[in-house]
XYZ file of C-alpha atoms in Angstrom:
68
model
C 12.476 -2.369 3.144
C 10.504 -5.573 3.578
C 13.607 -7.502 2.575
C 15.741 -5.750 5.197
C 17.500 -3.175 3.007
C 17.972 0.250 4.578
C 18.257 2.049 1.241
C 18.344 1.442 -2.468
C 19.418 3.280 -5.571
C 17.175 5.288 -7.823
C 18.392 3.096 -10.698
C 17.067 0.013 -8.885
C 13.673 1.660 -8.375
C 13.587 2.692 -12.017
C 14.498 -0.855 -13.153
C 11.773 -2.431 -11.005
C 9.226 0.045 -12.371
C 10.250 -0.892 -15.909
C 9.950 -4.619 -15.091
C 6.444 -4.011 -13.735
C 5.524 -1.886 -16.781
C 4.721 1.137 -14.630
C 7.733 3.338 -15.412
C 6.810 6.789 -16.702
C 10.095 8.368 -17.727
C 8.515 11.814 -18.086
C 7.149 11.811 -14.539
C 9.535 9.596 -12.537
C 11.304 12.458 -10.746
C 8.108 14.460 -10.363
C 6.401 11.505 -8.709
C 9.243 11.090 -6.216
C 9.167 14.820 -5.450
C 5.376 14.770 -5.013
C 5.642 11.869 -2.548
C 8.574 13.413 -0.663
C 7.062 12.608 2.743
C 7.572 8.909 1.943
C 11.280 9.113 1.077
C 14.528 10.475 2.424
C 16.687 11.595 -0.473
C 19.541 14.026 -0.041
C 20.467 14.387 -3.675
C 22.617 11.268 -3.699
C 21.903 8.234 -5.826
C 20.417 6.445 -2.809
C 16.924 6.737 -1.398
C 15.514 5.552 1.927
C 11.933 5.168 3.088
C 10.832 7.594 5.790
C 8.792 6.254 8.720
C 5.632 7.222 6.792
C 7.029 5.454 3.725
C 7.659 2.286 5.731
C 4.047 2.347 6.947
C 2.772 2.864 3.390
C 5.001 0.060 2.048
C 3.779 -2.357 4.718
C 0.169 -1.419 3.986
C 0.636 -1.961 0.244
C 2.353 -5.304 0.844
C -0.537 -6.405 3.067
C -3.040 -5.398 0.384
C -1.122 -7.311 -2.285
C -0.875 -10.368 -0.077
C -4.612 -10.208 0.591
C -5.289 -10.061 -3.150
C -6.766 -6.550 -3.172
């Protein structure tokens, strides 16, 4: 979202998680379902951040940029 993309694929999210060594294959889907207020996912292979997800992403980016 911060790079201007409206949506991404679940495969892209999974790949980034693996690159960052935070992918949990047993709980990947469960985590997305638990955080369903942050995403819009209609069963397709694409996922979009909800307004709440955009706020959370911006907050996390700010924290990372501040070094927290």
